[in-house]
mmCIF file of C-alpha atoms in Angstrom:
data_model
loop_
_atom_site.group_PDB
_atom_site.id
_atom_site.type_symbol
_atom_site.label_atom_id
_atom_site.label_comp_id
_atom_site.label_asym_id
_atom_site.label_seq_id
_atom_site.Cartn_x
_atom_site.Cartn_y
_atom_site.Cartn_z
ATOM 1 C CA MET J 1 34.782 16.286 -164.455
ATOM 2 C CA ILE J 2 35.617 18.151 -161.271
ATOM 3 C CA TYR J 3 37.706 16.414 -158.640
ATOM 4 C CA HIS J 4 38.270 17.473 -155.042
ATOM 5 C CA VAL J 5 41.409 16.406 -153.152
ATOM 6 C CA ASP J 6 41.819 16.547 -149.364
ATOM 7 C CA LYS J 7 44.603 15.577 -146.908
ATOM 8 C CA VAL J 8 43.290 12.735 -144.785
ATOM 9 C CA ASN J 9 44.351 10.998 -141.621
ATOM 10 C CA TRP J 10 45.669 7.469 -142.193
ATOM 11 C CA LYS J 11 44.080 6.052 -139.022
ATOM 12 C CA GLN J 12 40.728 7.506 -139.839
ATOM 13 C CA THR J 13 40.534 6.701 -143.539
ATOM 14 C CA GLN J 14 42.811 3.708 -143.933
ATOM 15 C CA GLY J 15 39.866 1.550 -144.959
ATOM 16 C CA GLN J 16 39.171 3.671 -148.023
ATOM 17 C CA LEU J 17 42.811 4.129 -148.807
ATOM 18 C CA ARG J 18 43.625 0.446 -148.532
ATOM 19 C CA GLN J 19 40.558 -0.498 -150.688
ATOM 20 C CA ILE J 20 41.683 1.820 -153.523
ATOM 21 C CA ARG J 21 45.344 0.737 -153.334
ATOM 22 C CA GLU J 22 44.497 -2.957 -153.169
ATOM 23 C CA ARG J 23 42.203 -2.588 -156.173
ATOM 24 C CA VAL J 24 44.872 -0.769 -158.236
ATOM 25 C CA PHE J 25 48.179 -2.279 -157.139
ATOM 26 C CA VAL J 26 47.359 -5.736 -155.773
ATOM 27 C CA CYS J 27 44.476 -6.775 -158.041
ATOM 28 C CA GLU J 28 45.334 -4.958 -161.254
ATOM 29 C CA LEU J 29 49.139 -4.873 -161.119
ATOM 30 C CA HIS J 30 49.547 -8.043 -158.975
ATOM 31 C CA LEU J 31 51.941 -6.471 -156.513
ATOM 32 C CA PRO J 32 52.293 -8.379 -153.278
ATOM 33 C CA LYS J 33 50.070 -7.016 -150.536
ATOM 34 C CA ASP J 34 52.943 -7.065 -148.041
ATOM 35 C CA VAL J 35 54.907 -4.695 -150.343
ATOM 36 C CA GLU J 36 51.970 -2.372 -150.934
ATOM 37 C CA PHE J 37 51.513 -1.417 -147.303
ATOM 38 C CA ASP J 38 54.616 -0.354 -145.575
ATOM 39 C CA GLN J 39 56.057 1.516 -142.575
ATOM 40 C CA HIS J 40 55.643 4.857 -144.370
ATOM 41 C CA ASP J 41 51.780 4.606 -144.208
ATOM 42 C CA THR J 42 51.658 5.582 -140.588
ATOM 43 C CA THR J 43 53.939 8.621 -140.977
ATOM 44 C CA ALA J 44 53.181 9.919 -144.512
ATOM 45 C CA ASP J 45 50.710 12.590 -145.413
ATOM 46 C CA HIS J 46 47.873 10.811 -147.334
ATOM 47 C CA VAL J 47 45.433 12.466 -149.759
ATOM 48 C CA LEU J 48 42.096 11.246 -151.039
ATOM 49 C CA ILE J 49 40.597 12.365 -154.312
ATOM 50 C CA LYS J 50 36.871 12.262 -154.794
ATOM 51 C CA ASP J 51 34.691 12.870 -157.892
ATOM 52 C CA GLU J 52 31.836 15.277 -158.153
ATOM 53 C CA ASN J 53 29.549 12.713 -156.487
ATOM 54 C CA GLN J 54 31.894 12.581 -153.444
ATOM 55 C CA GLN J 55 32.936 8.996 -154.324
ATOM 56 C CA ALA J 56 36.564 8.189 -153.374
ATOM 57 C CA VAL J 57 38.409 7.429 -156.717
ATOM 58 C CA GLY J 58 42.084 7.750 -155.876
ATOM 59 C CA THR J 59 44.844 8.345 -153.334
ATOM 60 C CA GLY J 60 48.460 9.208 -153.003
ATOM 61 C CA ARG J 61 50.931 10.041 -150.243
ATOM 62 C CA LEU J 62 53.799 12.322 -149.496
ATOM 63 C CA CYS J 63 56.522 10.920 -147.180
ATOM 64 C CA SER J 64 58.509 13.218 -144.840
ATOM 65 C CA ASP J 65 61.626 12.967 -147.228
ATOM 66 C CA GLY J 66 59.542 14.300 -150.135
ATOM 67 C CA LEU J 67 58.843 10.911 -151.726
ATOM 68 C CA ILE J 68 55.579 11.043 -153.659
ATOM 69 C CA SER J 69 54.171 7.479 -153.892
ATOM 70 C CA ARG J 70 51.222 5.139 -153.925
ATOM 71 C CA ILE J 71 49.473 7.225 -156.543
ATOM 72 C CA ALA J 72 46.433 5.101 -157.251
ATOM 73 C CA ILE J 73 43.264 6.136 -159.182
ATOM 74 C CA VAL J 74 40.612 3.714 -160.102
ATOM 75 C CA LYS J 75 40.399 2.849 -163.783
ATOM 76 C CA ALA J 76 37.221 4.778 -164.652
ATOM 77 C CA HIS J 77 38.820 8.086 -163.429
ATOM 78 C CA ARG J 78 42.329 7.686 -164.915
ATOM 79 C CA ASN J 79 42.362 10.961 -166.805
ATOM 80 C CA ARG J 80 44.488 14.073 -167.010
ATOM 81 C CA GLU J 81 42.138 16.114 -164.650
ATOM 82 C CA ALA J 82 42.315 13.492 -161.852
ATOM 83 C CA TYR J 83 46.118 13.149 -162.031
ATOM 84 C CA GLN J 84 46.572 16.971 -162.229
ATOM 85 C CA SER J 85 44.388 17.439 -159.191
ATOM 86 C CA LEU J 86 46.124 14.780 -157.144
ATOM 87 C CA ILE J 87 49.737 15.649 -158.067
ATOM 88 C CA GLY J 88 49.020 19.390 -157.830
ATOM 89 C CA TYR J 89 47.764 18.919 -154.289
ATOM 90 C CA LEU J 90 50.798 16.821 -153.322
ATOM 91 C CA ALA J 91 53.221 19.316 -154.876
ATOM 92 C CA ASP J 92 51.507 22.165 -152.957
ATOM 93 C CA LEU J 93 51.617 20.128 -149.768
ATOM 94 C CA ALA J 94 55.389 19.514 -150.286
ATOM 95 C CA GLN J 95 56.008 23.197 -150.639
ATOM 96 C CA GLN J 96 53.838 24.102 -147.574
ATOM 97 C CA LYS J 97 56.054 21.669 -145.712
ATOM 98 C CA GLY J 98 59.158 23.518 -146.786
ATOM 99 C CA LEU J 99 60.441 20.651 -149.003
ATOM 100 C CA LYS J 100 62.759 21.861 -151.756
ATOM 101 C CA GLU J 101 62.647 18.609 -153.756
ATOM 102 C CA VAL J 102 60.249 15.811 -154.341
ATOM 103 C CA PHE J 103 61.116 12.295 -155.434
ATOM 104 C CA VAL J 104 59.396 9.416 -157.242
ATOM 105 C CA GLN J 105 60.480 5.809 -157.651
ATOM 106 C CA CYS J 106 59.302 4.824 -161.121
ATOM 107 C CA ILE J 107 59.633 1.737 -163.264
ATOM 108 C CA LEU J 108 62.490 1.963 -165.800
ATOM 109 C CA ASP J 109 60.055 2.204 -168.736
ATOM 110 C CA GLU J 110 58.751 5.537 -167.359
ATOM 111 C CA VAL J 111 62.086 7.159 -166.655
ATOM 112 C CA PRO J 112 62.446 8.923 -170.056
ATOM 113 C CA THR J 113 58.982 10.512 -169.586
ATOM 114 C CA PHE J 114 59.808 11.850 -166.219
ATOM 115 C CA LEU J 115 63.246 13.141 -167.414
ATOM 116 C CA LYS J 116 61.511 15.194 -170.190
ATOM 117 C CA SER J 117 59.306 16.632 -167.503
ATOM 118 C CA GLY J 118 62.085 18.113 -165.352
ATOM 119 C CA PHE J 119 63.053 15.128 -163.148
ATOM 120 C CA SER J 120 66.668 13.966 -162.813
ATOM 121 C CA LYS J 121 68.053 10.598 -161.793
ATOM 122 C CA GLN J 122 69.168 10.073 -158.197
ATOM 123 C CA GLY J 123 71.118 6.962 -157.255
ATOM 124 C CA SER J 124 71.218 3.561 -158.870
ATOM 125 C CA VAL J 125 68.475 1.367 -160.233
ATOM 126 C CA PHE J 126 67.025 -0.828 -157.498
ATOM 127 C CA MET J 127 64.496 -3.608 -157.228
ATOM 128 C CA GLU J 128 61.111 -3.476 -155.454
ATOM 129 C CA ALA J 129 58.698 -6.392 -155.675
ATOM 130 C CA GLY J 130 60.809 -7.808 -158.505
ATOM 131 C CA ILE J 131 60.566 -4.658 -160.585
ATOM 132 C CA PRO J 132 63.534 -2.589 -161.526
ATOM 133 C CA ARG J 133 63.039 1.133 -160.452
ATOM 134 C CA GLN J 134 64.794 4.391 -160.558
ATOM 135 C CA ARG J 135 64.636 7.151 -157.976
ATOM 136 C CA LEU J 136 64.109 10.482 -159.628
ATOM 137 C CA LYS J 137 64.005 14.001 -158.103
ATOM 138 C CA CYS J 138 62.550 17.368 -159.031
ATOM 139 C CA PRO J 139 62.386 20.787 -157.409
ATOM 140 C CA ALA J 140 59.011 20.870 -155.529
ATOM 141 C CA SER J 141 58.086 24.119 -157.235
ATOM 142 C CA MET J 142 58.622 22.730 -160.670
ATOM 143 C CA ILE J 143 56.632 19.416 -160.504
ATOM 144 C CA ASN J 144 54.647 18.685 -163.608
ATOM 145 C CA SER J 145 51.764 16.229 -163.442
ATOM 146 C CA GLU J 146 52.098 15.166 -167.081
ATOM 147 C CA PRO J 147 54.200 12.028 -166.571
ATOM 148 C CA PHE J 148 52.198 10.681 -163.702
ATOM 149 C CA THR J 149 50.079 7.614 -163.836
ATOM 150 C CA MET J 150 49.810 4.812 -161.336
ATOM 151 C CA LEU J 151 53.014 5.261 -159.286
ATOM 152 C CA HIS J 152 53.890 2.835 -156.626
#
């Protein structure tokens, strides 16, 4: 399947972005809604991924500090092509913005997979929504989409 990713404006598309993120993070993963939507939403660069029928199937964001987060793709489209398209777009966006590094905050079970893909640990383990997480970093030019799945 062919996917198309575009940078979108939060104010104009927040209805679509919220719907996808609520479906994935709040309904499927049972994360609290007040944790899902935060102060970064109004300042981050958001992207929307659509399928070949122009249906919105996923989203993600890049914060000004290089944090890639809120990667949410609806279940029927969770495949390598969708993640490669979305992560590739965010990595390109980070480089266009002049960011040298990108960051993720993943659950501890996923840390080894990210480490094998070129990420390194940054800082200590922390808690978010009752889930232990680790902040990881990677050169923006070296980001690999392989380890990515739903990433809060």
